[in-house]
Amino acid sequence: MLPERQITYLYEELGSRIKKGREDLGYKQEAFASLLKISRASLVNIEQGRQKAPLHNLYEISRLIKVPLAELLPNLVDEEQQNSKPKFEEEVKLMSGGNSEIQQKLMSFIKIQQSTHSK
Protein backbone atom coordinates (compact mmCIF):
# COMPACT_ATOMS: atom_id res chain seq x y z
CA MET A 1 0.00 0.00 0.00
CA LEU A 2 1.14 3.53 -0.69
CA PRO A 3 2.33 5.65 2.22
CA GLU A 4 -0.34 8.00 3.55
CA ARG A 5 1.61 11.09 2.44
CA GLN A 6 1.61 9.86 -1.17
CA ILE A 7 -2.12 9.17 -1.04
CA THR A 8 -2.67 12.66 0.35
CA TYR A 9 -0.52 14.16 -2.41
CA LEU A 10 -2.45 12.27 -5.12
CA TYR A 11 -5.84 13.53 -3.97
CA GLU A 12 -4.64 17.10 -3.40
CA GLU A 13 -3.05 17.21 -6.85
CA LEU A 14 -6.12 15.66 -8.48
CA GLY A 15 -8.31 18.24 -6.77
CA SER A 16 -6.05 21.06 -7.88
CA ARG A 17 -6.27 19.90 -11.50
CA ILE A 18 -10.05 19.60 -11.32
CA LYS A 19 -10.34 23.11 -9.86
CA LYS A 20 -8.05 24.58 -12.53
CA GLY A 21 -10.04 22.92 -15.32
CA ARG A 22 -13.34 24.11 -13.86
CA GLU A 23 -12.08 27.67 -13.43
CA ASP A 24 -10.47 27.74 -16.89
CA LEU A 25 -13.89 27.07 -18.40
CA GLY A 26 -15.60 29.61 -16.16
CA TYR A 27 -17.71 27.19 -14.15
CA LYS A 28 -18.78 28.35 -10.70
CA GLN A 29 -18.66 25.69 -7.99
CA GLU A 30 -22.44 25.54 -7.56
CA ALA A 31 -23.12 25.09 -11.28
CA PHE A 32 -20.37 22.52 -11.74
CA ALA A 33 -21.52 20.53 -8.71
CA SER A 34 -25.07 20.59 -10.06
CA LEU A 35 -23.89 19.13 -13.38
CA LEU A 36 -22.19 16.34 -11.44
CA LYS A 37 -25.28 15.85 -9.24
CA ILE A 38 -23.23 16.37 -6.09
CA SER A 39 -23.35 19.07 -3.45
CA ARG A 40 -21.17 22.16 -3.67
CA ALA A 41 -19.59 21.07 -0.37
CA SER A 42 -18.59 17.74 -1.94
CA LEU A 43 -17.01 19.54 -4.88
CA VAL A 44 -15.08 21.83 -2.54
CA ASN A 45 -13.83 18.79 -0.61
CA ILE A 46 -12.81 16.99 -3.81
CA GLU A 47 -10.93 20.07 -5.04
CA GLN A 48 -9.15 20.35 -1.68
CA GLY A 49 -8.22 16.65 -1.73
CA ARG A 50 -10.27 15.88 1.38
CA GLN A 51 -12.86 13.71 -0.40
CA LYS A 52 -12.22 10.88 -2.83
CA ALA A 53 -14.23 11.30 -6.01
CA PRO A 54 -15.97 8.17 -7.33
CA LEU A 55 -14.65 6.93 -10.66
CA HIS A 56 -17.88 7.75 -12.53
CA ASN A 57 -17.59 11.36 -11.29
CA LEU A 58 -13.99 11.57 -12.49
CA TYR A 59 -15.09 10.51 -15.98
CA GLU A 60 -17.85 13.12 -15.95
CA ILE A 61 -15.48 15.81 -14.66
CA SER A 62 -12.97 15.06 -17.42
CA ARG A 63 -15.76 15.25 -20.01
CA LEU A 64 -17.08 18.57 -18.65
CA ILE A 65 -13.69 20.26 -18.49
CA LYS A 66 -12.64 18.71 -21.81
CA VAL A 67 -9.49 17.08 -20.47
CA PRO A 68 -8.64 13.39 -20.88
CA LEU A 69 -9.00 11.57 -17.58
CA ALA A 70 -5.34 10.53 -17.74
CA GLU A 71 -4.33 14.21 -17.61
CA LEU A 72 -6.26 14.70 -14.38
CA LEU A 73 -4.46 11.85 -12.66
CA PRO A 74 -1.16 12.88 -11.07
CA ASN A 75 2.02 10.83 -11.12
CA LEU A 76 3.40 9.45 -7.91
CA VAL A 77 6.26 11.45 -6.46
CA ASP A 78 9.35 9.62 -5.36
CA GLU A 79 10.51 9.68 -1.76
CA GLU A 80 13.20 12.31 -2.44
CA GLN A 81 10.66 14.74 -3.88
CA GLN A 82 8.25 14.02 -1.05
CA ASN A 83 10.90 14.55 1.60
CA SER A 84 11.75 17.99 0.18
CA LYS A 85 8.10 19.10 0.31
CA PRO A 86 8.02 20.31 3.94
CA LYS A 87 11.16 22.40 3.39
CA PHE A 88 9.64 23.83 0.22
CA GLU A 89 6.34 24.60 1.96
CA GLU A 90 8.28 26.36 4.70
CA GLU A 91 9.93 28.58 2.07
CA VAL A 92 6.52 29.42 0.58
CA LYS A 93 5.28 30.27 4.06
CA LEU A 94 8.19 32.64 4.58
CA MET A 95 7.76 34.23 1.14
CA SER A 96 4.05 34.84 1.78
CA GLY A 97 4.70 36.58 5.07
CA GLY A 98 2.48 34.05 6.84
CA ASN A 99 -0.61 35.07 4.82
CA SER A 100 -2.51 31.77 4.36
CA GLU A 101 -4.45 33.00 1.31
CA ILE A 102 -1.23 33.91 -0.49
CA GLN A 103 0.31 30.59 0.61
CA GLN A 104 -2.59 28.64 -0.89
CA LYS A 105 -2.40 30.57 -4.15
CA LEU A 106 1.36 30.09 -4.40
CA MET A 107 1.16 26.37 -3.68
CA SER A 108 -1.67 25.93 -6.17
CA PHE A 109 0.30 27.81 -8.83
CA ILE A 110 3.43 25.78 -8.13
CA LYS A 111 1.53 22.46 -8.29
CA ILE A 112 0.04 23.45 -11.63
CA GLN A 113 3.46 24.43 -12.96
CA GLN A 114 4.98 21.16 -11.73
CA SER A 115 2.24 19.12 -13.37
CA THR A 116 2.62 21.06 -16.63
CA HIS A 117 6.39 20.60 -16.72
CA SER A 118 6.31 16.91 -15.75
CA LYS A 119 4.51 15.96 -18.99
C-alpha positions as a Markdown table, in Angstrom:
| # | Residue | x | y | z |
|---|---|---|---|---|
| 1 | Met | 0.0 | 0.0 | 0.0 |
| 2 | Leu | 1.1 | 3.5 | -0.7 |
| 3 | Pro | 2.3 | 5.6 | 2.2 |
| 4 | Glu | -0.3 | 8.0 | 3.6 |
| 5 | Arg | 1.6 | 11.1 | 2.4 |
| 6 | Gln | 1.6 | 9.9 | -1.2 |
| 7 | Ile | -2.1 | 9.2 | -1.0 |
| 8 | Thr | -2.7 | 12.7 | 0.4 |
| 9 | Tyr | -0.5 | 14.2 | -2.4 |
| 10 | Leu | -2.5 | 12.3 | -5.1 |
| 11 | Tyr | -5.8 | 13.5 | -4.0 |
| 12 | Glu | -4.6 | 17.1 | -3.4 |
| 13 | Glu | -3.0 | 17.2 | -6.8 |
| 14 | Leu | -6.1 | 15.7 | -8.5 |
| 15 | Gly | -8.3 | 18.2 | -6.8 |
| 16 | Ser | -6.0 | 21.1 | -7.9 |
| 17 | Arg | -6.3 | 19.9 | -11.5 |
| 18 | Ile | -10.1 | 19.6 | -11.3 |
| 19 | Lys | -10.3 | 23.1 | -9.9 |
| 20 | Lys | -8.1 | 24.6 | -12.5 |
| 21 | Gly | -10.0 | 22.9 | -15.3 |
| 22 | Arg | -13.3 | 24.1 | -13.9 |
| 23 | Glu | -12.1 | 27.7 | -13.4 |
| 24 | Asp | -10.5 | 27.7 | -16.9 |
| 25 | Leu | -13.9 | 27.1 | -18.4 |
| 26 | Gly | -15.6 | 29.6 | -16.2 |
| 27 | Tyr | -17.7 | 27.2 | -14.2 |
| 28 | Lys | -18.8 | 28.4 | -10.7 |
| 29 | Gln | -18.7 | 25.7 | -8.0 |
| 30 | Glu | -22.4 | 25.5 | -7.6 |
| 31 | Ala | -23.1 | 25.1 | -11.3 |
| 32 | Phe | -20.4 | 22.5 | -11.7 |
| 33 | Ala | -21.5 | 20.5 | -8.7 |
| 34 | Ser | -25.1 | 20.6 | -10.1 |
| 35 | Leu | -23.9 | 19.1 | -13.4 |
| 36 | Leu | -22.2 | 16.3 | -11.4 |
| 37 | Lys | -25.3 | 15.8 | -9.2 |
| 38 | Ile | -23.2 | 16.4 | -6.1 |
| 39 | Ser | -23.3 | 19.1 | -3.5 |
| 40 | Arg | -21.2 | 22.2 | -3.7 |
| 41 | Ala | -19.6 | 21.1 | -0.4 |
| 42 | Ser | -18.6 | 17.7 | -1.9 |
| 43 | Leu | -17.0 | 19.5 | -4.9 |
| 44 | Val | -15.1 | 21.8 | -2.5 |
| 45 | Asn | -13.8 | 18.8 | -0.6 |
| 46 | Ile | -12.8 | 17.0 | -3.8 |
| 47 | Glu | -10.9 | 20.1 | -5.0 |
| 48 | Gln | -9.2 | 20.3 | -1.7 |
| 49 | Gly | -8.2 | 16.6 | -1.7 |
| 50 | Arg | -10.3 | 15.9 | 1.4 |
| 51 | Gln | -12.9 | 13.7 | -0.4 |
| 52 | Lys | -12.2 | 10.9 | -2.8 |
| 53 | Ala | -14.2 | 11.3 | -6.0 |
| 54 | Pro | -16.0 | 8.2 | -7.3 |
| 55 | Leu | -14.7 | 6.9 | -10.7 |
| 56 | His | -17.9 | 7.8 | -12.5 |
| 57 | Asn | -17.6 | 11.4 | -11.3 |
| 58 | Leu | -14.0 | 11.6 | -12.5 |
| 59 | Tyr | -15.1 | 10.5 | -16.0 |
| 60 | Glu | -17.9 | 13.1 | -16.0 |
| 61 | Ile | -15.5 | 15.8 | -14.7 |
| 62 | Ser | -13.0 | 15.1 | -17.4 |
| 63 | Arg | -15.8 | 15.3 | -20.0 |
| 64 | Leu | -17.1 | 18.6 | -18.6 |
| 65 | Ile | -13.7 | 20.3 | -18.5 |
| 66 | Lys | -12.6 | 18.7 | -21.8 |
| 67 | Val | -9.5 | 17.1 | -20.5 |
| 68 | Pro | -8.6 | 13.4 | -20.9 |
| 69 | Leu | -9.0 | 11.6 | -17.6 |
| 70 | Ala | -5.3 | 10.5 | -17.7 |
| 71 | Glu | -4.3 | 14.2 | -17.6 |
| 72 | Leu | -6.3 | 14.7 | -14.4 |
| 73 | Leu | -4.5 | 11.8 | -12.7 |
| 74 | Pro | -1.2 | 12.9 | -11.1 |
| 75 | Asn | 2.0 | 10.8 | -11.1 |
| 76 | Leu | 3.4 | 9.5 | -7.9 |
| 77 | Val | 6.3 | 11.4 | -6.5 |
| 78 | Asp | 9.4 | 9.6 | -5.4 |
| 79 | Glu | 10.5 | 9.7 | -1.8 |
| 80 | Glu | 13.2 | 12.3 | -2.4 |
| 81 | Gln | 10.7 | 14.7 | -3.9 |
| 82 | Gln | 8.2 | 14.0 | -1.1 |
| 83 | Asn | 10.9 | 14.6 | 1.6 |
| 84 | Ser | 11.7 | 18.0 | 0.2 |
| 85 | Lys | 8.1 | 19.1 | 0.3 |
| 86 | Pro | 8.0 | 20.3 | 3.9 |
| 87 | Lys | 11.2 | 22.4 | 3.4 |
| 88 | Phe | 9.6 | 23.8 | 0.2 |
| 89 | Glu | 6.3 | 24.6 | 2.0 |
| 90 | Glu | 8.3 | 26.4 | 4.7 |
| 91 | Glu | 9.9 | 28.6 | 2.1 |
| 92 | Val | 6.5 | 29.4 | 0.6 |
| 93 | Lys | 5.3 | 30.3 | 4.1 |
| 94 | Leu | 8.2 | 32.6 | 4.6 |
| 95 | Met | 7.8 | 34.2 | 1.1 |
| 96 | Ser | 4.0 | 34.8 | 1.8 |
| 97 | Gly | 4.7 | 36.6 | 5.1 |
| 98 | Gly | 2.5 | 34.1 | 6.8 |
| 99 | Asn | -0.6 | 35.1 | 4.8 |
| 100 | Ser | -2.5 | 31.8 | 4.4 |
| 101 | Glu | -4.5 | 33.0 | 1.3 |
| 102 | Ile | -1.2 | 33.9 | -0.5 |
| 103 | Gln | 0.3 | 30.6 | 0.6 |
| 104 | Gln | -2.6 | 28.6 | -0.9 |
| 105 | Lys | -2.4 | 30.6 | -4.1 |
| 106 | Leu | 1.4 | 30.1 | -4.4 |
| 107 | Met | 1.2 | 26.4 | -3.7 |
| 108 | Ser | -1.7 | 25.9 | -6.2 |
| 109 | Phe | 0.3 | 27.8 | -8.8 |
| 110 | Ile | 3.4 | 25.8 | -8.1 |
| 111 | Lys | 1.5 | 22.5 | -8.3 |
| 112 | Ile | 0.0 | 23.4 | -11.6 |
| 113 | Gln | 3.5 | 24.4 | -13.0 |
| 114 | Gln | 5.0 | 21.2 | -11.7 |
| 115 | Ser | 2.2 | 19.1 | -13.4 |
| 116 | Thr | 2.6 | 21.1 | -16.6 |
| 117 | His | 6.4 | 20.6 | -16.7 |
| 118 | Ser | 6.3 | 16.9 | -15.8 |
| 119 | Lys | 4.5 | 16.0 | -19.0 |
